[in-house]
Coordinates of C-alpha atoms and ligand atoms in Angstrom, one line a residue:
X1 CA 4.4 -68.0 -48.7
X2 CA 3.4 -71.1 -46.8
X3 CA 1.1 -69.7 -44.1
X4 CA -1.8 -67.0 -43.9
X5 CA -3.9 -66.1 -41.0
X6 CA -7.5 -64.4 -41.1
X7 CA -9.2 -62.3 -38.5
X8 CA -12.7 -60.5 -39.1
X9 CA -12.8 -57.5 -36.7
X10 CA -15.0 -54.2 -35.9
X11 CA -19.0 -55.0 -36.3
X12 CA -19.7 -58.1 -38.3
X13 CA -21.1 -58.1 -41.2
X14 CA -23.1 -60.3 -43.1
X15 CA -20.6 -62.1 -45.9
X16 CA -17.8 -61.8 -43.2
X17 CA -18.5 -66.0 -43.3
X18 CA -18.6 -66.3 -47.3
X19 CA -15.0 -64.6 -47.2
X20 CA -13.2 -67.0 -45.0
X21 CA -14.6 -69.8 -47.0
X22 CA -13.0 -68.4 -49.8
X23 CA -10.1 -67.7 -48.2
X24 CA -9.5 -71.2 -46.9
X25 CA -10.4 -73.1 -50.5
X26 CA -8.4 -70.6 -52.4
X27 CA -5.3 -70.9 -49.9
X28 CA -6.0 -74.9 -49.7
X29 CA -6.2 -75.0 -53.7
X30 CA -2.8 -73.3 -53.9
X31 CA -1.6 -75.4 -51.0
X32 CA -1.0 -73.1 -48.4
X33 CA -2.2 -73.4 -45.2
X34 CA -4.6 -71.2 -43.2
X35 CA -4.9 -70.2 -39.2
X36 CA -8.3 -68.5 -37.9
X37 CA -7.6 -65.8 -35.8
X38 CA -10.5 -65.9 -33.1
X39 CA -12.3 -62.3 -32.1
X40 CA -9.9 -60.2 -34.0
X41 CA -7.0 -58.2 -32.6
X42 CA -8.4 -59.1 -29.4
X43 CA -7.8 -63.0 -29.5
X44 CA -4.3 -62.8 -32.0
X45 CA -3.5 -60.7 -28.7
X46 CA -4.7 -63.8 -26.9
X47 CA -3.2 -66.3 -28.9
X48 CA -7.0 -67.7 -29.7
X49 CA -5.9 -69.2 -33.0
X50 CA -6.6 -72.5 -34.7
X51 CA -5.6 -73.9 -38.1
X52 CA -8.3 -74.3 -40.7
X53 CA -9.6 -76.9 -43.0
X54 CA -12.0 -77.8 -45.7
X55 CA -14.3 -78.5 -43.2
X56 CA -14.5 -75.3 -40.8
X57 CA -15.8 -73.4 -43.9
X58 CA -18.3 -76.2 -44.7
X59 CA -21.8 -75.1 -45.0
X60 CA -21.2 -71.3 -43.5
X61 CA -21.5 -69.4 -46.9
X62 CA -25.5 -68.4 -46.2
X63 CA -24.5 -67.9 -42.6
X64 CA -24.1 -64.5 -40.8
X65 CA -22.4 -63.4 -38.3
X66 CA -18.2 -64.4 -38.4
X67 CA -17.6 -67.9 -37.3
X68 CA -14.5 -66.1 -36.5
X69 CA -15.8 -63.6 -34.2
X70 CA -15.2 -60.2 -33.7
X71 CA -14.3 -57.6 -31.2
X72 CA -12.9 -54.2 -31.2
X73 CA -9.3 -54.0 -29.5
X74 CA -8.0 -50.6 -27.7
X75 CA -5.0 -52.1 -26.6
X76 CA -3.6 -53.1 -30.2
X77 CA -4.3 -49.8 -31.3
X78 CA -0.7 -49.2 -29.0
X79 CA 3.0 -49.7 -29.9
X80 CA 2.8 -52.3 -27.3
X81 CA 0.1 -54.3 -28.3
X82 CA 1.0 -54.4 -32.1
X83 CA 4.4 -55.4 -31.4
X84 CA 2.9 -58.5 -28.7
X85 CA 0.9 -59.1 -32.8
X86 CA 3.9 -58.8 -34.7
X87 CA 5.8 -61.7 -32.1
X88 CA 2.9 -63.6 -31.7
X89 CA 2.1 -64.1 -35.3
X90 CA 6.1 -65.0 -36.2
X91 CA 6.0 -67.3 -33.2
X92 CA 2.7 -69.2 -35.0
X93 CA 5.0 -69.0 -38.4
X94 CA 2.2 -66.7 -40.0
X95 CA 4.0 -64.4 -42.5
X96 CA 0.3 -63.3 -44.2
X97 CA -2.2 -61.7 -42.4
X98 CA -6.2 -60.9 -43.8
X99 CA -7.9 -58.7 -42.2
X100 CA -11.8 -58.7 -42.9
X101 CA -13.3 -55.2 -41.2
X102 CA -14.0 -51.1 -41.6
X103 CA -11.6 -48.8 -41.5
X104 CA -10.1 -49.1 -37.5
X105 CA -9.4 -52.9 -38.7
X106 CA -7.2 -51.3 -41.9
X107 CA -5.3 -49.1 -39.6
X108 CA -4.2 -52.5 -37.3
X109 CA -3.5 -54.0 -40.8
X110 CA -1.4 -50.6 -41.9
X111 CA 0.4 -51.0 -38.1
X112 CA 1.4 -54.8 -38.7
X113 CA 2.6 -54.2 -42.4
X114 CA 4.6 -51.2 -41.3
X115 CA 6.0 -54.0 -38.9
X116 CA 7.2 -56.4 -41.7
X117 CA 3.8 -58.4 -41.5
X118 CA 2.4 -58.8 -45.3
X119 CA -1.1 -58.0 -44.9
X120 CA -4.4 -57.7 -46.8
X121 CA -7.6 -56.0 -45.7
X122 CA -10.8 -57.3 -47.0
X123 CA -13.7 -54.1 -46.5
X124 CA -16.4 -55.4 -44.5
X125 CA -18.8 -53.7 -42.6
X126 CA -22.9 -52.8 -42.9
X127 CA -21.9 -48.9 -42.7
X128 CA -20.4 -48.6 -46.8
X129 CA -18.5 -46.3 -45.3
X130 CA -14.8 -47.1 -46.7
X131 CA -14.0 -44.4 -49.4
X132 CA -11.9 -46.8 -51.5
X133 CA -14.6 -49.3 -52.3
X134 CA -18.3 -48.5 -53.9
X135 CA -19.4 -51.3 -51.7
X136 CA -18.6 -53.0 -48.5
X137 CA -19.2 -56.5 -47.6
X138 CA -22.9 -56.6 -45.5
X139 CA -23.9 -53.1 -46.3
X140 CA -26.5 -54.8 -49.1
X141 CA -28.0 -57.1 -46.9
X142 CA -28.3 -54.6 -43.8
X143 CA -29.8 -52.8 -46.5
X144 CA -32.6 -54.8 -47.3
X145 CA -33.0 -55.7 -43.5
X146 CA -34.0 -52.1 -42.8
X147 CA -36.0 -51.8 -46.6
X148 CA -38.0 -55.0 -45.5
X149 CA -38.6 -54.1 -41.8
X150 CA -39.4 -50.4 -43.5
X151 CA -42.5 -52.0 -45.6
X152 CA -43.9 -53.7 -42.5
X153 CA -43.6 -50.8 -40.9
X154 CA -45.1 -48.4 -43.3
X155 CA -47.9 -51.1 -43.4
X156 CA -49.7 -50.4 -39.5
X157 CA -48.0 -46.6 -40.1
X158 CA -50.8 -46.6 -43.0
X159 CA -53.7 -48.0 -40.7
X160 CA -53.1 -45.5 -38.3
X161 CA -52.9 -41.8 -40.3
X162 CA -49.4 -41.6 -38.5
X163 CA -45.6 -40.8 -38.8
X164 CA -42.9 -43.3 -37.6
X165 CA -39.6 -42.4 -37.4
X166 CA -37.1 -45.4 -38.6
X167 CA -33.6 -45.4 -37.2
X168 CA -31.0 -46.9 -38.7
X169 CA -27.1 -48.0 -38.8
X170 CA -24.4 -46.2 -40.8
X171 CA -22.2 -44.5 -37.4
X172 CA -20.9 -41.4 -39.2
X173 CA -22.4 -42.6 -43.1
X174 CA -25.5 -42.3 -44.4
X175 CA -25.6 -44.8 -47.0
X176 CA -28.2 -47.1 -45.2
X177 CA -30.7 -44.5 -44.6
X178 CA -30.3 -43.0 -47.9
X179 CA -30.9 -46.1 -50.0
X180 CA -33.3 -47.6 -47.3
X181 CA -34.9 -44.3 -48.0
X182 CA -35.4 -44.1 -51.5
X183 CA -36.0 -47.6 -51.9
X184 CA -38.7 -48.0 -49.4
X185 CA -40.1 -44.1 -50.8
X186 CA -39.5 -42.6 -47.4
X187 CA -40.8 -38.7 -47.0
X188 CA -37.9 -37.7 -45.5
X189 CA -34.1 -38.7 -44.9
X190 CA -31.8 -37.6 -42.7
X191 CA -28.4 -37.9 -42.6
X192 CA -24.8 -36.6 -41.3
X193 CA -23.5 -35.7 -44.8
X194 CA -26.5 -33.0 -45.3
X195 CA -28.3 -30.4 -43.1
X196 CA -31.6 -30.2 -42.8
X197 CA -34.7 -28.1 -41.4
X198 CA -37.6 -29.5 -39.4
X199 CA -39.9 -27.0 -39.9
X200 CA -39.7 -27.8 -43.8
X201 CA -39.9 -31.8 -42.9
X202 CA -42.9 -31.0 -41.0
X203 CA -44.4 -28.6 -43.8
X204 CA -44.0 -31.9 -46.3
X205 CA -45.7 -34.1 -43.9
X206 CA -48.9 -31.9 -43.5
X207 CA -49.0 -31.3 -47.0
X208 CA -48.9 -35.0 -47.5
X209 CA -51.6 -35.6 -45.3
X210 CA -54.0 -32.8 -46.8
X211 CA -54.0 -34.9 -49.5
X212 CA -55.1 -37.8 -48.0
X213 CA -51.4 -39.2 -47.8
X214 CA -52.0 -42.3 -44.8
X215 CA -48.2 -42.7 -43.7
X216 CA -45.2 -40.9 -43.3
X217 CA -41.8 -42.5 -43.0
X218 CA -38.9 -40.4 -41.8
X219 CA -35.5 -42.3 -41.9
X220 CA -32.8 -41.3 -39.4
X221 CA -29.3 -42.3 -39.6
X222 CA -27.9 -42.8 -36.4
X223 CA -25.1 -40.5 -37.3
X224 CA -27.4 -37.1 -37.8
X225 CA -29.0 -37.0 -34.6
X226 CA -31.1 -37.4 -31.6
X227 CA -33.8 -40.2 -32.2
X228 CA -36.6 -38.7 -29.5
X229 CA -35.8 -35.2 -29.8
X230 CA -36.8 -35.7 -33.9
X231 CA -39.8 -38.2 -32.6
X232 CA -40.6 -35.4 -30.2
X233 CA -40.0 -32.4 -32.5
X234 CA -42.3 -33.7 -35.1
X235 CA -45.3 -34.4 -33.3
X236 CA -45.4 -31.2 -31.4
X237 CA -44.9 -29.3 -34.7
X238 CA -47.7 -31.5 -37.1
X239 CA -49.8 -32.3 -33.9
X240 CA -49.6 -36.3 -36.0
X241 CA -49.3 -39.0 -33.6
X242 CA -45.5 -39.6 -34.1
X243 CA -43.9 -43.4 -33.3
X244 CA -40.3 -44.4 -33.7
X245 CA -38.6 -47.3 -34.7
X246 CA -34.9 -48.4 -34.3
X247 CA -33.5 -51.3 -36.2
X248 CA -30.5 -51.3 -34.5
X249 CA -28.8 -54.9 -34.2
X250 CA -30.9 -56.5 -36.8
X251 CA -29.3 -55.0 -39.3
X252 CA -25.5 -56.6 -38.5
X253 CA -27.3 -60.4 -38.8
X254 CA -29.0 -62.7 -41.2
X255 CA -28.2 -64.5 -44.4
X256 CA -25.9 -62.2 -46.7
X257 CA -27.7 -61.6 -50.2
X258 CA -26.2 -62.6 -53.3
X259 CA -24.7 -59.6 -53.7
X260 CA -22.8 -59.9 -50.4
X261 CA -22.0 -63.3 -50.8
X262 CA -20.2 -62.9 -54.6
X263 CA -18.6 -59.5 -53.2
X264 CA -17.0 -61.7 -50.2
X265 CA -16.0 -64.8 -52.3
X266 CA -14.9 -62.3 -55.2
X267 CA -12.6 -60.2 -52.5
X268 CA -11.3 -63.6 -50.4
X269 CA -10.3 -64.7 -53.6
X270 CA -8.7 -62.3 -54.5
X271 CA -6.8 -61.5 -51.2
X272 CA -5.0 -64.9 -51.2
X273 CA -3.8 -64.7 -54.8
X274 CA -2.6 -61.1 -54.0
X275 CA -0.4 -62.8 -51.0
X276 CA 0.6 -65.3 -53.4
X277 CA 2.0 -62.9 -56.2
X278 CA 4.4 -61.6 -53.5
X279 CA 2.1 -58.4 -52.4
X280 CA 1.2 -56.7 -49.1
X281 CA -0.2 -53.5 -47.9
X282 CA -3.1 -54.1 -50.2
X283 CA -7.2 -53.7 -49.8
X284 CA -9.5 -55.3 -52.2
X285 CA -12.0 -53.1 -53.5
X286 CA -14.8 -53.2 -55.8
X287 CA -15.0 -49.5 -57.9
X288 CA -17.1 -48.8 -61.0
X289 CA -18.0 -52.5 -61.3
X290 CA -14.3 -53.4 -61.2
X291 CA -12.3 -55.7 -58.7
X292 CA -9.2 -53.9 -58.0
X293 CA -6.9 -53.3 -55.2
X294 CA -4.9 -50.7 -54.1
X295 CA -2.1 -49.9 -51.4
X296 CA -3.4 -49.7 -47.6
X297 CA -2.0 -46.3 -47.6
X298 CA -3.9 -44.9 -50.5
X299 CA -6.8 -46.8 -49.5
X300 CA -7.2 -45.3 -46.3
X301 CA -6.7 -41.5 -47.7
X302 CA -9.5 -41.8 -49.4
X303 CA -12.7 -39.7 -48.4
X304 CA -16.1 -41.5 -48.6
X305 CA -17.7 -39.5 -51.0
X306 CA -22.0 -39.3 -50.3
X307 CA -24.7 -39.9 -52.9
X308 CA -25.9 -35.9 -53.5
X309 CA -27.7 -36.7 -56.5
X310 CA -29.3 -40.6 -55.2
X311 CA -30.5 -37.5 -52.3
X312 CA -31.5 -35.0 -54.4
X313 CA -33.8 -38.0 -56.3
X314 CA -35.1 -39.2 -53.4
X315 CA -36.6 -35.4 -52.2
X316 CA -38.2 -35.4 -55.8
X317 CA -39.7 -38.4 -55.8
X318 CA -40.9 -38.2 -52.0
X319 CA -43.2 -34.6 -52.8
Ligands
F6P401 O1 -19.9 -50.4 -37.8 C1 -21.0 -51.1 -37.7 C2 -21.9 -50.6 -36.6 O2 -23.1 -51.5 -36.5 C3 -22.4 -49.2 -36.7 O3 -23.4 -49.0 -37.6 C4 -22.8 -48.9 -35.3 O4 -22.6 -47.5 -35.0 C5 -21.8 -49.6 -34.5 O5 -21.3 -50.7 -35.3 C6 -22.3 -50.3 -33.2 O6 -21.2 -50.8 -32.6 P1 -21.3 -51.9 -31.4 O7 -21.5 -53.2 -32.0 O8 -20.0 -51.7 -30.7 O9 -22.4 -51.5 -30.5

C-alpha cells in the first residue's frame, strides 16, 4: 500500500483536524504517502485533491473545523456518482481511502469498498450517534459548548425568576441534551429516545419555584420537537415568563478537548496501520475504554443504544 487518501464529510466536528494530523505522520512515518480529499464526496467527485505533507498538518491539532472541509453529497449516494469515485480515485493511484464522518459518510465508504476501494471510516460527528462506538469524535467538546453556554445562561435565568428553554444538537440522538442536562442540573430533558408529558414538566417547575427555586433550565434536543411550541406551551401552562435559547452552530466549532483530540489521534492512528496490515471495510471504534475496530458491515448494523439509566439519574437528581 503506497497511497491513502482522507476526506472528512457530513457536519464537522471538532477533532476532525487532530485526525488528519495523525493520519499524515502515521502514513509519512511508514512512508506512505497521503492525498487530501477537499469537501468530501463532493470534491473527490470534483477532483479537489492535493497531496499532503508534514507541513499541511502543522499547527492544526487545537484547531476546529476540517482543514479538509466538508459537505454532504446526494449525487455519490448513486451508482453513478460512486462509480465517477471509484475511477477517479484509481486514476489519482489512491488504493486506501479514510473517511472521517457519521454514519451517511460510512455508507459512501461501505459503497467504495463494495467497489474494490480498501477503505476505513474514522466516526466523527458532535451527534454520538454511531451505535458501534461509545464515543464519536467532537461530541465531547459540543458537549461542553452547550454545558458552558448552559451556566451563562442559567446565570441571568436566575436573576430573572424565569424558565429558558436550551436547544441543542444531536439530529435524531439525544446524547447532547442528556449529558448537557445532567451536567449542567437541568429540570427537565427532552429527547427523541423517550416520551414525555408537559403537564408533568410544568408541575416540576411550579413546585420548584414554590420553594423559592430562581431558574429553570429545560433542555430540548432538536430531535424531540418543536422549539416555540414547548417555549409557548410552558409559559401559558406556569404563567413563568418562558425565554428560549438555541445553540445551534456553536456547538460544531471551537478547540476539540482533550478528550477529542486523543480520541482523533488514537483513531487516525489506528486507521493507517489497519490499511497497512492489509485490511479494509473497517471503522475504528472506541467501546468500554477499548480501541477496537470492526467490519463496516457490522458496524453499521449496530443500533445506537440511549443512556435510560444517565436519564433516569438526571430526573432524580433534578426534583
Ligand atoms: O450531524 C451534525 C449536525 O450538526 C446535527 O446535529 C444537525 O442536525 C445537522 O448536523 C445540521 O446540519 P447542517 O450543517 O446541514 O445544517
Amino acid at each position: 500500500m503506497k497511497r491513502i487518501g482522507v476526506l472528512t464529510s457530513g457536519g464537522d466536528a471538532p477533532g476532525m483536524n487532530a485526525a488528519i494530523r495523525a493520519i499524515v505522520r502515521t502514513a509519512m512515518y511508514n512512508k506512505v504517502e497521503v492525498f487530501g480529499i477537499k469537501r468530501g464526496y463532493t470534491g473527490l467527485l470534483e477532483q479537489d485533491i492535493e497531496p499532503m505533507n508534514i507541513y499541511s498538518v502543522a499547527d492544526i491539532i487545537h484547531r476546529g473545523g476540517t482543514i479538509l472541509r466538508s459537505s454532504r453529497s446526494e449525487y455519490f449516494k448513486t451508482e453513478a456518482g460512486q462509480k465517477k469515485g471509484v475511477k477517479i480515485l484509481n486514476d489519482y493511484n489512491i488504493e486506501s481511502l479514510i473517511v472521517i464522518g457519521g454514519d451517511g459518510s460510512f455508507k459512501g465508504a461501505q459503497a467504495l469498498s463494495n467497489r474494490g476501494v480498501n477503505t476505513i471510516g474514522i466516526p466523527g460527528t458532535i451527534d454520538n450517534d454511531i451505535g458501534c462506538t461509545d464515543y464519536s469524535i467532537g461530541f465531547d467538546t459540543a458537549l461542553n459548548t452547550a454545558l458552558d453556554a448552559i451556566g451563562k445562561i442559567r446565570d441571568t435565568t436566575s436573576s430573572h425568576n424565569r424558565v429558558n428553554v436550551v436547544e441543542v444538537m444531536g439530529r435524531d440522538c439525544g446524547d447532547i441534551a442528556l449529558f448537557a442536562g445532567l451536567a449542567g442540573g437541568a429540570e427537565s430533558i427532552i429527547v427523541p429516545e423517550q416520551e414525555y408529558n408537559l403537564d408533568i414538566i410544568c408541575e416540576k417547575l411550579l413546585k420548584g419555584k414554590d420553594r423559592g427555586k430562581l431558574h429553570s433550565i429545560i433542555i430540548l434536543s432538536e430531535g424531540a420537537g418543536s422549539f416555540d411550541d414547548l417555549c409557548k406551551g410552558i409559559e401559558e401552562r406556569t404563567g413563568v415568563v418562558t425565554r428560549g435559547t438555541n445553540l445551534g452552530y456553536i456547538q460544531r466549532g471551537g478547540s476539540p478537548s482533550s478528550f477529542d483530540r486523543i480520541l482523533a489521534s488514537r483513531m487516525g492512528n489506528m486507521a493507517v496501520n489497519l490499511l497497512i496490515e492489509g485490511q479494509s471495510s473497517r471503522v475504528t471504534c472506541i467501546r468500554d475504554n477499548k480501541y477496537i475496530d470492526m467490519g463496516i458491515n457490522e458496524a453499521l448494523e449496530i443500533e445506537k443504544k440511549f443512556d435510560v439509566e444517565a436519564y433516569k439519574i438526571s430526573d432524580i437528581l433534578s426534583i
